[in-house]
């Protein structure tokens, strides 16, 4: 009848507001007859209830629950494979760059591999080791990463671990299909090793 995304959009725009047939038709781009049928169906299923005014409805508790519920996004196979390829490329860049004081020693995918059909994000662990730099060069590389940070280090731990965190942020680079975690014992964990230095 109507997709779940469109239904959630209608409900999100109707929180703390009255809902009429005309408003539903406008939001969902339906004709009036289809909107009347939809409103009757939603009322029968308990998502909306009459508001006490003629021709107006409001969200029921069940409808409000749909608005508040977070659904996991299913990623396509292409997106997942491209995210893994980009991850491997960025790992090579980190290891080759003198900008970073650490190198990536291992990356493991801990869910199904090779990637099959669309589904959940790729969960991966990575471990970092110190590059063979002098103490002065190592500290200089860490300080350069900290200088680029525009926020405040609220705790000393944030200050100390920021260079490591920067590498994790760079590896992820805005990909919602990747869930990366730094782990000191990545080599001992179960999973599929996709990168080693």
Coordinates of N, CA and C in Angstrom, one line a residue, residues 43 48-53 55-58:
X43 N -6.3 4.3 11.0 CA -7.1 4.3 12.2 C -7.5 2.9 12.6
X48 N -3.4 6.0 14.3 CA -4.0 7.3 14.5 C -5.3 7.2 15.2
X49 N -5.8 8.2 15.9 CA -7.1 8.2 16.5 C -7.8 9.5 16.3
X50 N -9.1 9.5 16.4 CA -9.8 10.8 16.1 C -9.5 11.8 17.2
X51 N -9.4 13.0 16.8 CA -8.9 14.1 17.7 C -10.1 14.8 18.4
X52 N -11.3 14.4 18.1 CA -12.5 15.0 18.7 C -13.0 16.2 17.9
X53 N -12.3 16.5 16.9 CA -12.8 17.5 15.9 C -13.1 16.8 14.6
X55 N -13.2 15.5 11.2 CA -12.2 15.3 10.1 C -10.7 15.5 10.4
X56 N -10.4 15.4 11.7 CA -9.1 15.5 12.2 C -8.7 14.3 13.0
X57 N -7.4 13.9 12.9 CA -6.9 12.8 13.7 C -5.6 13.3 14.3
X58 N -5.2 12.5 15.3 CA -3.9 12.7 15.9 C -3.2 11.3 16.1

